[in-house]
Short mmCIF file of N, CA, C and O and ligand atoms in Angstrom, two decimals:
data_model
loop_
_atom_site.label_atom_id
_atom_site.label_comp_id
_atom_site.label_asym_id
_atom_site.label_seq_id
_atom_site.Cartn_x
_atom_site.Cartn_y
_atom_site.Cartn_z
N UNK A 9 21.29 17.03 29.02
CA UNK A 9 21.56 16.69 27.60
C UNK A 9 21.20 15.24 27.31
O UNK A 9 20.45 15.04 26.35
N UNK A 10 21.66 14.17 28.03
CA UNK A 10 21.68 12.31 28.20
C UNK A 10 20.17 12.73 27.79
O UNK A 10 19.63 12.51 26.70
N UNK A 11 19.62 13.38 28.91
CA UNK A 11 17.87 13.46 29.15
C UNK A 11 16.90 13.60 27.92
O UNK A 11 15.93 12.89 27.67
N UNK A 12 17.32 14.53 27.31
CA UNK A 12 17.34 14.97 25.87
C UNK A 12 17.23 13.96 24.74
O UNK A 12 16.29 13.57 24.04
N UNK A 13 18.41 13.71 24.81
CA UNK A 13 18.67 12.62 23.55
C UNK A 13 17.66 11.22 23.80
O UNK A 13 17.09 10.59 22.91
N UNK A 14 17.63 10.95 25.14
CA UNK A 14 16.53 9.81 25.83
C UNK A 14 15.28 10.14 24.75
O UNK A 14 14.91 9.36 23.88
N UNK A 15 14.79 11.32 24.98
CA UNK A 15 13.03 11.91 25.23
C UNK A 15 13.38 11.89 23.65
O UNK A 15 12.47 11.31 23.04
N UNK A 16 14.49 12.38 22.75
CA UNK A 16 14.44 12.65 21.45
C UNK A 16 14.14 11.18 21.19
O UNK A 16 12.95 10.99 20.96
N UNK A 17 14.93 10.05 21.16
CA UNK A 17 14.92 8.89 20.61
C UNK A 17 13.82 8.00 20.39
O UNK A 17 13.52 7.38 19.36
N UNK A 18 13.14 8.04 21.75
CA UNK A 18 11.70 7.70 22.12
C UNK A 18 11.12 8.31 21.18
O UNK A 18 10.59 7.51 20.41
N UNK A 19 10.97 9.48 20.85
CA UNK A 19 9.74 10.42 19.80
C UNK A 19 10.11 10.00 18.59
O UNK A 19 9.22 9.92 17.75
N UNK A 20 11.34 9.69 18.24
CA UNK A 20 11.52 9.23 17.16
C UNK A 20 11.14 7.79 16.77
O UNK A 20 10.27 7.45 15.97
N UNK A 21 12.09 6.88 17.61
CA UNK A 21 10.90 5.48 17.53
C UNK A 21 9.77 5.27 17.54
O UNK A 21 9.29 4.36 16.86
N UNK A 22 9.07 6.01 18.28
CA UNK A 22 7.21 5.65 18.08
C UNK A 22 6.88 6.64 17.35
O UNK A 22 5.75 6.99 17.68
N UNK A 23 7.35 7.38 16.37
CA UNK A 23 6.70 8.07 15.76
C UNK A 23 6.90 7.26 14.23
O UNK A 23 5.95 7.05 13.48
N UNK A 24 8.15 6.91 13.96
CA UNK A 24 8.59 6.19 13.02
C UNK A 24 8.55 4.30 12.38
O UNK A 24 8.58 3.78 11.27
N UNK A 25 8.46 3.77 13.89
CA UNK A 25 8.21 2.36 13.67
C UNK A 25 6.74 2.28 12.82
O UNK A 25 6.84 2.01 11.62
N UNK A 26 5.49 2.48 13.34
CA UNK A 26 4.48 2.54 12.84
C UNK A 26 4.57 3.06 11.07
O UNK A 26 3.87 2.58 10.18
N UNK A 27 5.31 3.82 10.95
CA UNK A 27 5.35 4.58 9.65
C UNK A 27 6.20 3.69 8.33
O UNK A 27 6.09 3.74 7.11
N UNK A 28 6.99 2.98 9.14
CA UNK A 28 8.06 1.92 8.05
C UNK A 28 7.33 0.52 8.19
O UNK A 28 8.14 -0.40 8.09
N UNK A 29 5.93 0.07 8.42
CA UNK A 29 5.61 -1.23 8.69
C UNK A 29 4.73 -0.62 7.08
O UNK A 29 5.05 -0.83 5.90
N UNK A 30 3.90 -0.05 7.49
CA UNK A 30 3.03 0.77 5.74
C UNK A 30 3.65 1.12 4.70
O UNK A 30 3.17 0.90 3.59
N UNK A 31 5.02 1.84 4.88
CA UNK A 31 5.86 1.94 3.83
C UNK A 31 6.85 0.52 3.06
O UNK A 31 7.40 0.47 1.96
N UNK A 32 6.77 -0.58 4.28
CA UNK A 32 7.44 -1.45 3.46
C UNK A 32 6.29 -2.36 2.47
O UNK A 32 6.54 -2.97 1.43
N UNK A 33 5.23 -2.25 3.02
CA UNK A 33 3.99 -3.16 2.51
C UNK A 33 4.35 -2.45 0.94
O UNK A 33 5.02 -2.91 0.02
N UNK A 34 3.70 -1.32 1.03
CA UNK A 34 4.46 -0.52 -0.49
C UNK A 34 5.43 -0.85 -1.13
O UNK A 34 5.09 -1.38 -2.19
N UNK A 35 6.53 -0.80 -1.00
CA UNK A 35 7.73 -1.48 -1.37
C UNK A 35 7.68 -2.79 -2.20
O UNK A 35 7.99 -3.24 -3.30
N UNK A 36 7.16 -3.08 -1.14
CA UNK A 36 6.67 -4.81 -1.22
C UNK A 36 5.90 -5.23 -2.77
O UNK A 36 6.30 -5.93 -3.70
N UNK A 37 4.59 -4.42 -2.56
CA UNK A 37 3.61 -4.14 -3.35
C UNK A 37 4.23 -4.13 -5.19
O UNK A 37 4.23 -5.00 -6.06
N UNK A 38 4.69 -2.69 -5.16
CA UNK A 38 5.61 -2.37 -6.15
C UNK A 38 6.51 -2.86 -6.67
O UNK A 38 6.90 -2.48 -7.77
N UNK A 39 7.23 -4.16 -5.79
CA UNK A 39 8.53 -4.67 -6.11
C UNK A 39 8.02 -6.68 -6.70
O UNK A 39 8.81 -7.47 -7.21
N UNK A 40 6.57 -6.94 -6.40
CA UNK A 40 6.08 -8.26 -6.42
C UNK A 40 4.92 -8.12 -6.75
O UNK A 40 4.67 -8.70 -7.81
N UNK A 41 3.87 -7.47 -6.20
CA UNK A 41 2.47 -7.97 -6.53
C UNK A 41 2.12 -7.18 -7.50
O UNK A 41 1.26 -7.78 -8.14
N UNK A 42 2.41 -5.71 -8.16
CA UNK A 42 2.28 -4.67 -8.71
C UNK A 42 1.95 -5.22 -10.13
O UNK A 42 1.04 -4.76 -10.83
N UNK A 43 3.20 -6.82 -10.69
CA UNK A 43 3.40 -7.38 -11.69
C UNK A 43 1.95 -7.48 -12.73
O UNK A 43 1.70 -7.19 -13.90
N UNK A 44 1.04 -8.18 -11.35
CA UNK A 44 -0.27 -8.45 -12.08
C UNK A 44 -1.30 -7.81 -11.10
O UNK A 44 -2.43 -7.46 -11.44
N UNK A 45 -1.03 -7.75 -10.46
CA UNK A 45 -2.63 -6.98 -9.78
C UNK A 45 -2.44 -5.52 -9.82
O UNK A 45 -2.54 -4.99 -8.71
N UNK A 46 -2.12 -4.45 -11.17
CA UNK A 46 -2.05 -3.17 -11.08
C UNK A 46 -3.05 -3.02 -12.12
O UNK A 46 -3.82 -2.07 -12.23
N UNK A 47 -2.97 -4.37 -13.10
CA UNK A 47 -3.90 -4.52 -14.28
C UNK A 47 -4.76 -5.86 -14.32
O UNK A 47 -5.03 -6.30 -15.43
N UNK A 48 -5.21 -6.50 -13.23
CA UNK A 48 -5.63 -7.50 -12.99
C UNK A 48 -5.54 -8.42 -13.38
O UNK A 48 -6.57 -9.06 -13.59
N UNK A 49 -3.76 -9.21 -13.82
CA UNK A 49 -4.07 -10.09 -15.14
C UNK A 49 -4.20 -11.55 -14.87
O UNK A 49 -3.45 -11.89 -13.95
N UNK A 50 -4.93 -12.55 -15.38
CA UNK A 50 -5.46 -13.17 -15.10
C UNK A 50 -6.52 -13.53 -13.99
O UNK A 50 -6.82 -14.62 -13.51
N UNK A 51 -6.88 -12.57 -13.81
CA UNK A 51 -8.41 -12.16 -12.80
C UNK A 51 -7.87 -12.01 -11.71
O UNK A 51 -8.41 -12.35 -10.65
N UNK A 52 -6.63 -11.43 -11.78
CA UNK A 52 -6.51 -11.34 -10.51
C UNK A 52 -7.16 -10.12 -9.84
O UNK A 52 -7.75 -9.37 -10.63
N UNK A 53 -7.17 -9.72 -8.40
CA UNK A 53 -8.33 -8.69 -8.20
C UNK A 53 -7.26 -7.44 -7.98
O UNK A 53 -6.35 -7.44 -7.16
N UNK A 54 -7.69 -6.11 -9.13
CA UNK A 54 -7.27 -5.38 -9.38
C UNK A 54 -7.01 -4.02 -8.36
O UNK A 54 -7.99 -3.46 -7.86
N UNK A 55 -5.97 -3.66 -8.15
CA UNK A 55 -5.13 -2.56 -6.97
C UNK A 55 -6.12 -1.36 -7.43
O UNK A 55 -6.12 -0.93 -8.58
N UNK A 56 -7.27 -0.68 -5.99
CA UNK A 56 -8.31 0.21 -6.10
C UNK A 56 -9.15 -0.12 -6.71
O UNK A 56 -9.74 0.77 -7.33
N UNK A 57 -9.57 -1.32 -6.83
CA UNK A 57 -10.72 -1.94 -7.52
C UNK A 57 -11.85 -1.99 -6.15
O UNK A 57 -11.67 -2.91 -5.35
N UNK A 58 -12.56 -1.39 -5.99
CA UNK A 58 -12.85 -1.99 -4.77
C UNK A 58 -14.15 -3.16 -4.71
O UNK A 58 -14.64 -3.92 -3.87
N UNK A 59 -14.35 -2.83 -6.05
CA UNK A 59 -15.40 -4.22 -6.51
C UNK A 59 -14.73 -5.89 -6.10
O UNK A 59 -15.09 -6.89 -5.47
N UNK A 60 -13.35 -5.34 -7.06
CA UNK A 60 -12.99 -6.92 -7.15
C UNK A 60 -12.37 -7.02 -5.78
O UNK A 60 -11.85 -8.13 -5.69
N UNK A 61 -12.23 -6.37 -4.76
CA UNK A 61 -11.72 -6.44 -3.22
C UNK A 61 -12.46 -6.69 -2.22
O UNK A 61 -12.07 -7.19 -1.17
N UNK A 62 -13.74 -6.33 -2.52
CA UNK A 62 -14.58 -6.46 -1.78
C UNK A 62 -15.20 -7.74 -1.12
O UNK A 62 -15.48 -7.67 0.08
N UNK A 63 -15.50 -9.22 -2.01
CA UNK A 63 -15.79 -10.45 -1.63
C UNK A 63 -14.52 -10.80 -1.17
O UNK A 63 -14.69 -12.01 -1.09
N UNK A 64 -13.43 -10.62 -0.83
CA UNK A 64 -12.30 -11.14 -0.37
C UNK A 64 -11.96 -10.53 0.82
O UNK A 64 -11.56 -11.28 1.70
N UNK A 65 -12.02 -9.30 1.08
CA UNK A 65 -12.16 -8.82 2.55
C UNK A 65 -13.19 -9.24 3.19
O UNK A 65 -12.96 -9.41 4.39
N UNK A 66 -14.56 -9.55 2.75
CA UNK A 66 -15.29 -10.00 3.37
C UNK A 66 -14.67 -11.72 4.41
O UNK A 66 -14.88 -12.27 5.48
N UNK A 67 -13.93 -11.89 3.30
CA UNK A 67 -13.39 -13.45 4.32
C UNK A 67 -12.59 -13.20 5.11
O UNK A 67 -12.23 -14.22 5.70
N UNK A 68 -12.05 -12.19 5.49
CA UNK A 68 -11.12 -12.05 6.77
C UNK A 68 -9.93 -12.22 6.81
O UNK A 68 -9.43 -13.11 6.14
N UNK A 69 -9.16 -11.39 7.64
CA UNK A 69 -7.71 -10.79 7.13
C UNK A 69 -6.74 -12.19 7.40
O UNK A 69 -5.94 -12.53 6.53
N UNK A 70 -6.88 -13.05 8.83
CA UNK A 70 -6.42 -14.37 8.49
C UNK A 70 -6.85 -15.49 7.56
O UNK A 70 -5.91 -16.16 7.13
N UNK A 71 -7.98 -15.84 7.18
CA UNK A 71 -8.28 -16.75 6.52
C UNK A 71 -7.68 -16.22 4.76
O UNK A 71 -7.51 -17.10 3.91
N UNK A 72 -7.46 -14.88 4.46
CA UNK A 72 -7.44 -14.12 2.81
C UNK A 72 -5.70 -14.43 3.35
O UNK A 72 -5.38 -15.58 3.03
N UNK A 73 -4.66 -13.72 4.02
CA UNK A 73 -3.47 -13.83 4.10
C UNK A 73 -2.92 -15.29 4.21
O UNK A 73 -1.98 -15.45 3.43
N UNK A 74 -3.23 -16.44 4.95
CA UNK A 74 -2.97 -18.01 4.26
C UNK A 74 -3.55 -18.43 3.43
O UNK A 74 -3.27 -19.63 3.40
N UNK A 75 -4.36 -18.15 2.51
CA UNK A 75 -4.70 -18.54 1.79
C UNK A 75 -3.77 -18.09 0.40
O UNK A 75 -3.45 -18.87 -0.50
N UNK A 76 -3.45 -16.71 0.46
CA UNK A 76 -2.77 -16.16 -0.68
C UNK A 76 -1.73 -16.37 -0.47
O UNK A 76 -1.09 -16.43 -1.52
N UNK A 77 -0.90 -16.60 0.76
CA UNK A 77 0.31 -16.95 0.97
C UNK A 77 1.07 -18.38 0.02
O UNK A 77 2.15 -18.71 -0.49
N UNK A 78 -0.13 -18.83 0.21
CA UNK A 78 0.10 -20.55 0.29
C UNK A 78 -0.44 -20.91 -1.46
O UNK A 78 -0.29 -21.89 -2.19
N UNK A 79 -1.15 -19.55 -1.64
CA UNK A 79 -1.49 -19.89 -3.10
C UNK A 79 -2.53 -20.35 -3.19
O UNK A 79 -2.91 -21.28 -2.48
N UNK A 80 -3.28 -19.75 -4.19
CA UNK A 80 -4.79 -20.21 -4.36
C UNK A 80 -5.22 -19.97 -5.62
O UNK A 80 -5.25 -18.78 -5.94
N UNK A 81 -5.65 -21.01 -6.66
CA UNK A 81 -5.50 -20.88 -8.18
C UNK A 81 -4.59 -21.02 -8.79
O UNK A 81 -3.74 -21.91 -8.88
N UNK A 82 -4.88 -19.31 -9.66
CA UNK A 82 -3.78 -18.93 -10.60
C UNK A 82 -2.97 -18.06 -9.60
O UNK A 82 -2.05 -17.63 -10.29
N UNK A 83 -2.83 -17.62 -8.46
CA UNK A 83 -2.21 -17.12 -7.56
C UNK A 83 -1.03 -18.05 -6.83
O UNK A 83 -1.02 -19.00 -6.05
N UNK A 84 -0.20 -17.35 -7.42
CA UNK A 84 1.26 -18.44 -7.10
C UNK A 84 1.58 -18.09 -5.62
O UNK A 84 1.20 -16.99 -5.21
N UNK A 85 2.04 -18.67 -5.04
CA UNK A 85 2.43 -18.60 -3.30
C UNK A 85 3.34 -17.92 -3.34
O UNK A 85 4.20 -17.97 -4.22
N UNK A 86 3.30 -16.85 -2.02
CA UNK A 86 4.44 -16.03 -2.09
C UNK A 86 4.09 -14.78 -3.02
O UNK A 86 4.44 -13.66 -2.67
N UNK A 87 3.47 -14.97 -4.10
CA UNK A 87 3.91 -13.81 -5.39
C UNK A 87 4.61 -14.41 -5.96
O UNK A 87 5.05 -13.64 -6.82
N UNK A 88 5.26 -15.75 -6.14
CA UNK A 88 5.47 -16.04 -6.80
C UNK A 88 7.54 -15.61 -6.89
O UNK A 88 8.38 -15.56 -7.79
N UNK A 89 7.52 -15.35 -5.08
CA UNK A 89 8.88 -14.74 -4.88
C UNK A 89 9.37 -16.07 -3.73
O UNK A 89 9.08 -15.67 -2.60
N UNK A 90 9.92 -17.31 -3.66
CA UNK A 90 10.07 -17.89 -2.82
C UNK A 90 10.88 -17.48 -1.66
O UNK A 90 11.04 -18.11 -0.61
N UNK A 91 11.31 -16.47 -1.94
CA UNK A 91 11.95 -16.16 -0.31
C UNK A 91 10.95 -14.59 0.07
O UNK A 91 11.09 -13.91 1.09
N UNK A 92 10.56 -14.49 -0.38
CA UNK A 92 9.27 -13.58 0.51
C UNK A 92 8.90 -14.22 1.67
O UNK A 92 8.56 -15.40 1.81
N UNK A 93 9.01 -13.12 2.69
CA UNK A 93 8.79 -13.89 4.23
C UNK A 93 7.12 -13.18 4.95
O UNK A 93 6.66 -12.05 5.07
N UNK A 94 6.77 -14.15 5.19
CA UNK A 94 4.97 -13.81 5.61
C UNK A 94 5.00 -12.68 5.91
O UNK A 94 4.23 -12.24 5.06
N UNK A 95 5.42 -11.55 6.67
CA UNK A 95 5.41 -10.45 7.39
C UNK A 95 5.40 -9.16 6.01
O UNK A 95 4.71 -8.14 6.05
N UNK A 96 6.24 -9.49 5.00
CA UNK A 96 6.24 -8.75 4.08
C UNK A 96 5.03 -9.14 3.12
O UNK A 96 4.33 -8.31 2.53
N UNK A 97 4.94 -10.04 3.07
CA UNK A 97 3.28 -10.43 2.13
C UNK A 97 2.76 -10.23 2.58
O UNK A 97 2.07 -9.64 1.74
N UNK A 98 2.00 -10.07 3.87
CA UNK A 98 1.09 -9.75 4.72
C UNK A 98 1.14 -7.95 4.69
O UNK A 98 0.01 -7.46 4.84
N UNK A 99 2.05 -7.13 4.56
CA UNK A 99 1.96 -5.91 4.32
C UNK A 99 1.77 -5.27 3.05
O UNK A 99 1.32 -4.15 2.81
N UNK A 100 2.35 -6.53 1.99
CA UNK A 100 1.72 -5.62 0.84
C UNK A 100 0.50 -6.09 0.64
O UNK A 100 -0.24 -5.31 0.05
N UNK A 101 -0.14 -7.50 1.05
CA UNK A 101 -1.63 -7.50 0.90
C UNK A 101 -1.98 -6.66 1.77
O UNK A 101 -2.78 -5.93 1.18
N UNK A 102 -1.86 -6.26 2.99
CA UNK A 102 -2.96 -4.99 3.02
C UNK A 102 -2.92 -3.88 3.23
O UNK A 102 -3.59 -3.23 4.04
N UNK A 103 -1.74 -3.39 2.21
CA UNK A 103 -1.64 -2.23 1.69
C UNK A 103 -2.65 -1.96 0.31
O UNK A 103 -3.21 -0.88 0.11
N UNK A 104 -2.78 -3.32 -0.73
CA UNK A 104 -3.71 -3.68 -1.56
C UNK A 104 -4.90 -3.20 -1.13
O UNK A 104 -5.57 -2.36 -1.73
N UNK A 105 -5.22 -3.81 0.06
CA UNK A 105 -6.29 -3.90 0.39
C UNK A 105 -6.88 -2.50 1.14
O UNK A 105 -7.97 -2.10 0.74
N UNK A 106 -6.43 -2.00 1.84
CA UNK A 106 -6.11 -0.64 2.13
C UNK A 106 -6.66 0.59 1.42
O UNK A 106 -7.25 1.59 1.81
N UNK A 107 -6.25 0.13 0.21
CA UNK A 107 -5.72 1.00 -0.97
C UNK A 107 -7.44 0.46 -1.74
O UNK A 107 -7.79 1.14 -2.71
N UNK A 108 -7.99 -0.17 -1.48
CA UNK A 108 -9.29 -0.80 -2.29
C UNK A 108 -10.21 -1.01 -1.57
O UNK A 108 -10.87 -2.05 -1.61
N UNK A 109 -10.48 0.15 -0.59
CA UNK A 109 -11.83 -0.32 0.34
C UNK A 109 -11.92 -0.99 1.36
O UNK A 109 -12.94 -1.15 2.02
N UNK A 110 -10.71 -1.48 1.58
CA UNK A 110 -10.88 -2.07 3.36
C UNK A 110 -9.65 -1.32 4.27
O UNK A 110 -8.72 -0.66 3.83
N UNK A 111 -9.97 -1.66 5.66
CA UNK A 111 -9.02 -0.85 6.66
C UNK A 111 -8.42 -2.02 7.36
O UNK A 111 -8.68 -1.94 8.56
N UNK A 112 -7.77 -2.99 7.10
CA UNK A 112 -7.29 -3.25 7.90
C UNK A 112 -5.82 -2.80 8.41
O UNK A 112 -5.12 -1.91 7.93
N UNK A 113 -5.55 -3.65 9.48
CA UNK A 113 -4.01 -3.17 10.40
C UNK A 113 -3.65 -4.40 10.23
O UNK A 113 -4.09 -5.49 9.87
N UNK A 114 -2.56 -3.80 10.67
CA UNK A 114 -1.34 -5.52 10.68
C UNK A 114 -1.75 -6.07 11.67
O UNK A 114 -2.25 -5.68 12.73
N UNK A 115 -1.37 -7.50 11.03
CA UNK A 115 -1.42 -8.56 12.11
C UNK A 115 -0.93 -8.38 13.92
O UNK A 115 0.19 -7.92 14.11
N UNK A 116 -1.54 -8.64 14.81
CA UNK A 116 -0.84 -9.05 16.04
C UNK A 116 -0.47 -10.06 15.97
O UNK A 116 -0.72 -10.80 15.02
N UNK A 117 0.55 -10.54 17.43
CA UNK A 117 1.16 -11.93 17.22
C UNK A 117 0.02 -13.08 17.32
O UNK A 117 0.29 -14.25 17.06
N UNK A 118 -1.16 -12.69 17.68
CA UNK A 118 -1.81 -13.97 17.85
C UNK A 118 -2.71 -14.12 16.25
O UNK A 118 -3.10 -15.18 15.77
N UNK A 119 -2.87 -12.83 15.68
CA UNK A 119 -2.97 -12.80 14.28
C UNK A 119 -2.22 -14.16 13.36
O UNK A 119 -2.72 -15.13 12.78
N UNK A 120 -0.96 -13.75 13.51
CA UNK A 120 -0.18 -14.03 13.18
C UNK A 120 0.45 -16.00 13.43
O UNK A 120 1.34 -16.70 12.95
N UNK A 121 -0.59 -16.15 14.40
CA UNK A 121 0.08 -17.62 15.40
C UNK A 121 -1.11 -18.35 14.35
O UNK A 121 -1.04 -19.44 13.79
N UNK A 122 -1.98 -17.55 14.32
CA UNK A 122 -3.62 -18.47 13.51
C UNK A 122 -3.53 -18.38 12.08
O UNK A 122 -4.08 -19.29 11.46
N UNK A 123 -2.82 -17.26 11.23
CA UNK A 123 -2.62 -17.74 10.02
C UNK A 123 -1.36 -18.84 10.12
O UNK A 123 -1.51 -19.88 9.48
N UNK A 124 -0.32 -18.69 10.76
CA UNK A 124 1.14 -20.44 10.49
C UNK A 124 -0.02 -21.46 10.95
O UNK A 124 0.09 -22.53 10.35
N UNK A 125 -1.13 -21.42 11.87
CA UNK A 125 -2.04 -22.98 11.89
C UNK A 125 -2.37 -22.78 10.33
O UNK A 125 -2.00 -23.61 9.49
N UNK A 126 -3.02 -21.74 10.04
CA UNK A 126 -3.82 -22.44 8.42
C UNK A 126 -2.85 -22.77 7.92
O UNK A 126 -2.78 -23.96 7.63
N UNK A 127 -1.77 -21.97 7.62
CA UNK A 127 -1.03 -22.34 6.27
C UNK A 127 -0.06 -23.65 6.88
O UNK A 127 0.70 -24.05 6.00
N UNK A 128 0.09 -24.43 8.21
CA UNK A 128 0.79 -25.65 8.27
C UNK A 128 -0.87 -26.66 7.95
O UNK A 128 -0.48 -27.82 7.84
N UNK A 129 -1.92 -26.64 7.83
CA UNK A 129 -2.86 -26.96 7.90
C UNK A 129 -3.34 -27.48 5.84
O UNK A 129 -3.72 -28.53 5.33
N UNK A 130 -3.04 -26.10 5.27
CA UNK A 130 -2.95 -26.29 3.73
C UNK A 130 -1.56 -27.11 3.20
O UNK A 130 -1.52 -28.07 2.44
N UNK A 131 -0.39 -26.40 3.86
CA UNK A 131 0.20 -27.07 2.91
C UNK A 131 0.28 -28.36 3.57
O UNK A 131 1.46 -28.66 3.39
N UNK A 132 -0.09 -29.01 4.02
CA UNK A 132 -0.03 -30.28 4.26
C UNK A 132 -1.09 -31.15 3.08
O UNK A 132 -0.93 -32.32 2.73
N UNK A 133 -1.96 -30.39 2.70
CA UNK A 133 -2.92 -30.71 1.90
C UNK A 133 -2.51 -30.85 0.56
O UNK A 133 -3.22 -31.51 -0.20
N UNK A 134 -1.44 -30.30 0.14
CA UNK A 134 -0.78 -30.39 -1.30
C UNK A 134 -0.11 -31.63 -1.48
O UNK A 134 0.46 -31.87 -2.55
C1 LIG B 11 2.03 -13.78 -11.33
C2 LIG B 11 0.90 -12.94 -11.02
C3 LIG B 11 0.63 -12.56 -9.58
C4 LIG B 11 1.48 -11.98 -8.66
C5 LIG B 11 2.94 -11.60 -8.85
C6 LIG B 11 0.70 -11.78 -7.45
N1 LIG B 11 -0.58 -12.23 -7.62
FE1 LIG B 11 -2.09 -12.21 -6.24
N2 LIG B 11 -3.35 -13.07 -7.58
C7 LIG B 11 -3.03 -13.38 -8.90
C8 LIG B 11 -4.20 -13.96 -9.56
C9 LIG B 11 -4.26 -14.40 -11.01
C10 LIG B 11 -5.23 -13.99 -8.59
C11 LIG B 11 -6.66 -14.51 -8.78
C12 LIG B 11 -6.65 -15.95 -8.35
C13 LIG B 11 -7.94 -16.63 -8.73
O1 LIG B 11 -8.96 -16.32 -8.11
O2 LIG B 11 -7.87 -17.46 -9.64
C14 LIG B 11 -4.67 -13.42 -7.37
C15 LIG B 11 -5.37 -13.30 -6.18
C16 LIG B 11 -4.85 -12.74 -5.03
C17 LIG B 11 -5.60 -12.60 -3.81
C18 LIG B 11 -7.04 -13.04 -3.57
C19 LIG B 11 -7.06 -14.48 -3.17
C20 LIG B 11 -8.46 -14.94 -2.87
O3 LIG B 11 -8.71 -15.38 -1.73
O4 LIG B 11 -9.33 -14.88 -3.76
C21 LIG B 11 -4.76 -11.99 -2.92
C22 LIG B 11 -5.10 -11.64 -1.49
C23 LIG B 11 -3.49 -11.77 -3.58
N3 LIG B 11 -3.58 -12.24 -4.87
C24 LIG B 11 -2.40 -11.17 -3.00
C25 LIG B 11 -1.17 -10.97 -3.63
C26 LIG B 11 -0.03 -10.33 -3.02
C27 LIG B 11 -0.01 -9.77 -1.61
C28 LIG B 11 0.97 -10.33 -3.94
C29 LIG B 11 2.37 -9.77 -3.81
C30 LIG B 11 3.14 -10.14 -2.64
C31 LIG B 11 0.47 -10.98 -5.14
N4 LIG B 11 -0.84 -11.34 -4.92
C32 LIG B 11 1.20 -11.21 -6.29
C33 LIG B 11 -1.81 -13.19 -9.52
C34 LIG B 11 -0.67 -12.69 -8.91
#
């Protein structure tokens, strides 16, 4: 039975972790970025647009995630949510992105070690 519940738990964790990292990007999406990028407002680049997604995936999933993090333009940092924590911006951008012609996956930790260099790198620049 112990044996059981072991082999159940396991199937459930790896079947499920993977599945709530995409579903929170959504969340995310819907609850912050949805505001203006569902209707692109102020140019921003529009959710299934894959025109306006396209020159921005081209720059790469670390260099596009500190950059939008940290704010760029009319693009307020964060979304414009100051306690938004990178891991959740980073899932609803590329769930956006996802969703508009590119494939990426989430960050790994070393993903993740090279966007905190850019963005301690920018905001020092402000
Ligand atoms: C208050 C409006 C607003 C909200 C909320 C917002 N954005 Fe944006 N975003 C913009 C605008 C406007 C631009 C276009 C910036 C420009 O090029 O001038 C933009 C551009 C971007 C870009 C492209 C940056 C580049 O390199 O050109 C990304 C990526 C992005 N937003 C991600 C997000 C994510 C992820 C969220 C939610 C967590 C979000 N935005 C929430 C307005 C917003």
């Amino acid at each position: 039975m112990l044996r059981q519940i072991i082999i159940f738990s396991f199937f459930v964790l790896t079947t499920l972790v993977p599945l709530t990292s995409s579903a929170n990007g959504e969340s995310t999406y819907k609850a912050v970025c949805i505001a203006c990028h569902a209707a692109g407002m102020n140019g921003a680049p529009k959710f299934q647009n894959n025109r306006d997604w396209a020159p921005i995936i081209k720059e790469g999933k670390v260099h596009v995630i500190a950059e939008a993090y940290n704010g760029v333009r009319k693009m307020p940092a964060k979304g414009g949510k100051p306690d938004l924590t990178l891991e959740d911006f980073s899932g609803a951008l590329i769930y956006m992105v996802n969703a508009s012609g590119g494939n990426w996956s989430d960050p790994t930790e070393q993903e993740y070690i090279k966007i905190k260099n850019k963005l301690s790198k920018l905001s020092s620049k402000k």
